[in-house]
Amino acid sequence: MAHPLRAAAGITGIGETPVGELPGSSALSLMEDAALAALDDAGLAVADLDGLVTSRSMVAPLHRAAVILAERLGMTPELFATLEAGGATSLQMLNYALTAIGAGRARHLLCVAGDNLLTGLSRDLAVQAMAENADAEFEVPFGTFPPAAYALAARAHMHAYGTTAEQLAEVAVAARAWAALNPAAQMRQPLDLAQVLAAKRVAEPLGLNDCALVSDGGGAFVVSEPSAAAALARPPIWILGAAEAAGHEYITRAPDLTSFASALAGRRAFAMAGCRPDEVDLAQIYDCFSITPIITLEDLGFCGKGEGGAFIEGGRTGPGGDFPMNSHGGLLSHAHPGKPGGIFHLTEAVRQLRGDAGRRQVAGAELAVVTGVGGMFSAHATAILGAAR
Amino acid sequence: MTAGGEVFWDGCAVGEFRLLRCDGCGQVDHMGPSRCRRCHGAELTWIAAEGGGTVASFTIVRRAPSAGLREWVPYGLALIDLDEGTRVMARLAGEPEDWRIGGRVRLCFIAAGEAPGDFAGDRLPAFAPETGEAACGS
């Protein structure tokens, strides 16, 4: 029997702000801009919404961000939630909206994330953000920060399975090749394997190009109940599967450094959608560091454990390759505004499934997988989106 | 600081790497939980680690995460599986060419300067390869 929430809602609108360095922007201004763009794309007005879901800002102390945004937009929402799962928040917002709509609590919900991490993050806030990702008493004093935690996983993967620095570099090179085709991307100048390998190391084995950008930017999407979606101008992109899984919070506690709760989130999402990884046309895989997609693709079952490096080799995830991945350029080359980072993986998947991706269009894209990771491989979410129900 | 953090860093000041052992089930744990993570018992006793362990993974940090650490890069950061059966984060000491996953290491303490959290002082736990002579250096 099909899962009761399979295709119980669809994405009817997407919106994005510019990304990169946006002087004068704030988390709230970026969320407002993205929200209105998504509503415009859906052909809806604020008055049509039953509620909204937001993520937190790392820059602005927006407690109850959803309430603040509702006030700004002039709405009195029945449902309002501010979620926190780091880079998995965008897909957690999607899952929240799907669940609420599937339960009959709403017809249209708006999901919004935005932050000005590049222009707004002072040194104090940056240190605080670092501390948010590690235990303040048992990890931070040793000088850990996100690149170091992901480097621990990368080295463990290299040691256990023979994954190479060249394979890690391929992830960054493919992301840049896609970004070169995306006028909206923050980093578009050419990048080759030799440059990635020669770049300064941040935390060995990870170098500068193995690490996500720091950006300002925001995104939003509208999730709609099927009959409400049918009244709109464009067909929705269906949410066929959406699932989450939380493992450890701190990298010291990770039971395994080469496989994470992404395996559970992935298995749950594919089971709900009733499809297999080999049926997917486009993979939008969270790429905070180059090691992340390699491990995630294994955990999701695209290849066996330890085969992720070989799986992405030979440019096959880049433009023209037979396994298109992160066609907007990813966190590595499009943008990474922090907690909202993963929202662009989702909006790009919708764009591709609508056939609207222009020069980046993946021919015949009908089924996409999107993943998000929060913390140090800690919180995971996976969504399966389809052009058809 | 939490009560657990205070006991741990007080231990470092006197040359001990302190762990918690559950009085109920015997599980040894790190990071100062208030209850045993296996049986949820609330009776926990502090013990000092014997000091031996194995490297689960490590990295060499070359770009300082904060201004206070800028003069200390590069440094080795590792996850160590202690012989007591729990995993801990610590610095690596000794020669980087001796650092390897699966390698045996032994506890020592290094001067770390102004570490983030600023309570580590000059007694920061580190682990040095057992092969290294005078591994913790000066």
PDB file of N, CA and C in Angstrom, chain A residues 129-160:
ATOM      1  N   ALA A 129      29.154  30.756  16.171  1.00  0.00           N
ATOM      2  CA  ALA A 129      28.620  29.801  15.215  1.00  0.00           C
ATOM      3  C   ALA A 129      29.441  28.516  15.226  1.00  0.00           C
ATOM      4  N   MET A 130      30.757  28.675  15.367  1.00  0.00           N
ATOM      5  CA  MET A 130      31.636  27.511  15.441  1.00  0.00           C
ATOM      6  C   MET A 130      31.287  26.682  16.670  1.00  0.00           C
ATOM      7  N   ALA A 131      31.063  27.384  17.790  1.00  0.00           N
ATOM      8  CA  ALA A 131      30.773  26.683  19.030  1.00  0.00           C
ATOM      9  C   ALA A 131      29.428  25.962  18.967  1.00  0.00           C
ATOM     10  N   GLU A 132      28.507  26.489  18.140  1.00  0.00           N
ATOM     11  CA  GLU A 132      27.216  25.829  17.988  1.00  0.00           C
ATOM     12  C   GLU A 132      27.364  24.439  17.389  1.00  0.00           C
ATOM     13  N   ASN A 133      28.462  24.219  16.696  1.00  0.00           N
ATOM     14  CA  ASN A 133      28.645  22.964  15.984  1.00  0.00           C
ATOM     15  C   ASN A 133      29.528  21.976  16.729  1.00  0.00           C
ATOM     16  N   ALA A 134      29.879  22.286  17.954  1.00  0.00           N
ATOM     17  CA  ALA A 134      30.733  21.389  18.727  1.00  0.00           C
ATOM     18  C   ALA A 134      30.403  21.570  20.195  1.00  0.00           C
ATOM     19  N   ASP A 135      30.761  20.596  21.001  1.00  0.00           N
ATOM     20  CA  ASP A 135      30.532  20.698  22.439  1.00  0.00           C
ATOM     21  C   ASP A 135      31.485  21.745  23.012  1.00  0.00           C
ATOM     22  N   ALA A 136      30.919  22.705  23.740  1.00  0.00           N
ATOM     23  CA  ALA A 136      31.697  23.861  24.198  1.00  0.00           C
ATOM     24  C   ALA A 136      32.806  23.483  25.169  1.00  0.00           C
ATOM     25  N   GLU A 137      32.630  22.396  25.916  1.00  0.00           N
ATOM     26  CA  GLU A 137      33.605  22.041  26.950  1.00  0.00           C
ATOM     27  C   GLU A 137      34.511  20.869  26.584  1.00  0.00           C
ATOM     28  N   PHE A 138      34.034  19.995  25.711  1.00  0.00           N
ATOM     29  CA  PHE A 138      34.792  18.775  25.437  1.00  0.00           C
ATOM     30  C   PHE A 138      35.303  18.692  23.997  1.00  0.00           C
ATOM     31  N   GLU A 139      34.939  19.671  23.140  1.00  0.00           N
ATOM     32  CA  GLU A 139      35.431  19.666  21.755  1.00  0.00           C
ATOM     33  C   GLU A 139      36.048  21.009  21.360  1.00  0.00           C
ATOM     34  N   VAL A 140      35.306  22.087  21.602  1.00  0.00           N
ATOM     35  CA  VAL A 140      35.784  23.421  21.171  1.00  0.00           C
ATOM     36  C   VAL A 140      37.180  23.755  21.713  1.00  0.00           C
ATOM     37  N   PRO A 141      37.503  23.420  22.985  1.00  0.00           N
ATOM     38  CA  PRO A 141      38.836  23.793  23.492  1.00  0.00           C
ATOM     39  C   PRO A 141      39.997  23.170  22.719  1.00  0.00           C
ATOM     40  N   PHE A 142      39.732  22.099  21.959  1.00  0.00           N
ATOM     41  CA  PHE A 142      40.815  21.459  21.205  1.00  0.00           C
ATOM     42  C   PHE A 142      41.012  22.101  19.836  1.00  0.00           C
ATOM     43  N   GLY A 143      40.140  23.085  19.505  1.00  0.00           N
ATOM     44  CA  GLY A 143      40.314  23.791  18.240  1.00  0.00           C
ATOM     45  C   GLY A 143      39.601  23.141  17.082  1.00  0.00           C
ATOM     46  N   THR A 144      38.467  22.490  17.353  1.00  0.00           N
ATOM     47  CA  THR A 144      37.711  21.915  16.234  1.00  0.00           C
ATOM     48  C   THR A 144      36.801  22.979  15.650  1.00  0.00           C
ATOM     49  N   PHE A 145      36.419  22.804  14.431  1.00  0.00           N
ATOM     50  CA  PHE A 145      35.428  23.613  13.734  1.00  0.00           C
ATOM     51  C   PHE A 145      34.932  22.750  12.570  1.00  0.00           C
ATOM     52  N   PRO A 146      33.852  23.173  11.884  1.00  0.00           N
ATOM     53  CA  PRO A 146      33.262  22.254  10.900  1.00  0.00           C
ATOM     54  C   PRO A 146      34.247  21.627   9.904  1.00  0.00           C
ATOM     55  N   PRO A 147      35.163  22.396   9.296  1.00  0.00           N
ATOM     56  CA  PRO A 147      36.080  21.725   8.353  1.00  0.00           C
ATOM     57  C   PRO A 147      36.888  20.593   9.009  1.00  0.00           C
ATOM     58  N   ALA A 148      37.256  20.770  10.281  1.00  0.00           N
ATOM     59  CA  ALA A 148      38.037  19.730  10.963  1.00  0.00           C
ATOM     60  C   ALA A 148      37.189  18.478  11.194  1.00  0.00           C
ATOM     61  N   ALA A 149      35.942  18.671  11.597  1.00  0.00           N
ATOM     62  CA  ALA A 149      35.073  17.519  11.849  1.00  0.00           C
ATOM     63  C   ALA A 149      34.840  16.734  10.562  1.00  0.00           C
ATOM     64  N   TYR A 150      34.599  17.433   9.458  1.00  0.00           N
ATOM     65  CA  TYR A 150      34.392  16.743   8.175  1.00  0.00           C
ATOM     66  C   TYR A 150      35.700  16.133   7.674  1.00  0.00           C
ATOM     67  N   ALA A 151      36.814  16.755   8.028  1.00  0.00           N
ATOM     68  CA  ALA A 151      38.116  16.192   7.665  1.00  0.00           C
ATOM     69  C   ALA A 151      38.349  14.866   8.388  1.00  0.00           C
ATOM     70  N   LEU A 152      37.877  14.766   9.632  1.00  0.00           N
ATOM     71  CA  LEU A 152      38.008  13.505  10.370  1.00  0.00           C
ATOM     72  C   LEU A 152      37.259  12.394   9.639  1.00  0.00           C
ATOM     73  N   ALA A 153      36.076  12.713   9.123  1.00  0.00           N
ATOM     74  CA  ALA A 153      35.318  11.722   8.357  1.00  0.00           C
ATOM     75  C   ALA A 153      36.015  11.417   7.031  1.00  0.00           C
ATOM     76  N   ALA A 154      36.524  12.464   6.380  1.00  0.00           N
ATOM     77  CA  ALA A 154      37.186  12.272   5.084  1.00  0.00           C
ATOM     78  C   ALA A 154      38.399  11.354   5.219  1.00  0.00           C
ATOM     79  N   ARG A 155      39.218  11.601   6.251  1.00  0.00           N
ATOM     80  CA  ARG A 155      40.415  10.765   6.408  1.00  0.00           C
ATOM     81  C   ARG A 155      40.039   9.323   6.771  1.00  0.00           C
ATOM     82  N   ALA A 156      38.998   9.188   7.598  1.00  0.00           N
ATOM     83  CA  ALA A 156      38.556   7.837   7.946  1.00  0.00           C
ATOM     84  C   ALA A 156      38.077   7.094   6.699  1.00  0.00           C
ATOM     85  N   HIS A 157      37.387   7.810   5.814  1.00  0.00           N
ATOM     86  CA  HIS A 157      36.881   7.195   4.573  1.00  0.00           C
ATOM     87  C   HIS A 157      38.039   6.826   3.649  1.00  0.00           C
ATOM     88  N   MET A 158      39.020   7.705   3.557  1.00  0.00           N
ATOM     89  CA  MET A 158      40.198   7.429   2.723  1.00  0.00           C
ATOM     90  C   MET A 158      40.945   6.201   3.255  1.00  0.00           C
ATOM     91  N   HIS A 159      41.070   6.133   4.586  1.00  0.00           N
ATOM     92  CA  HIS A 159      41.809   5.040   5.210  1.00  0.00           C
ATOM     93  C   HIS A 159      41.078   3.715   5.014  1.00  0.00           C
ATOM     94  N   ALA A 160      39.762   3.734   5.195  1.00  0.00           N
ATOM     95  CA  ALA A 160      38.997   2.481   5.130  1.00  0.00           C
ATOM     96  C   ALA A 160      38.794   2.003   3.696  1.00  0.00           C
TER      97      ALA A 160
END
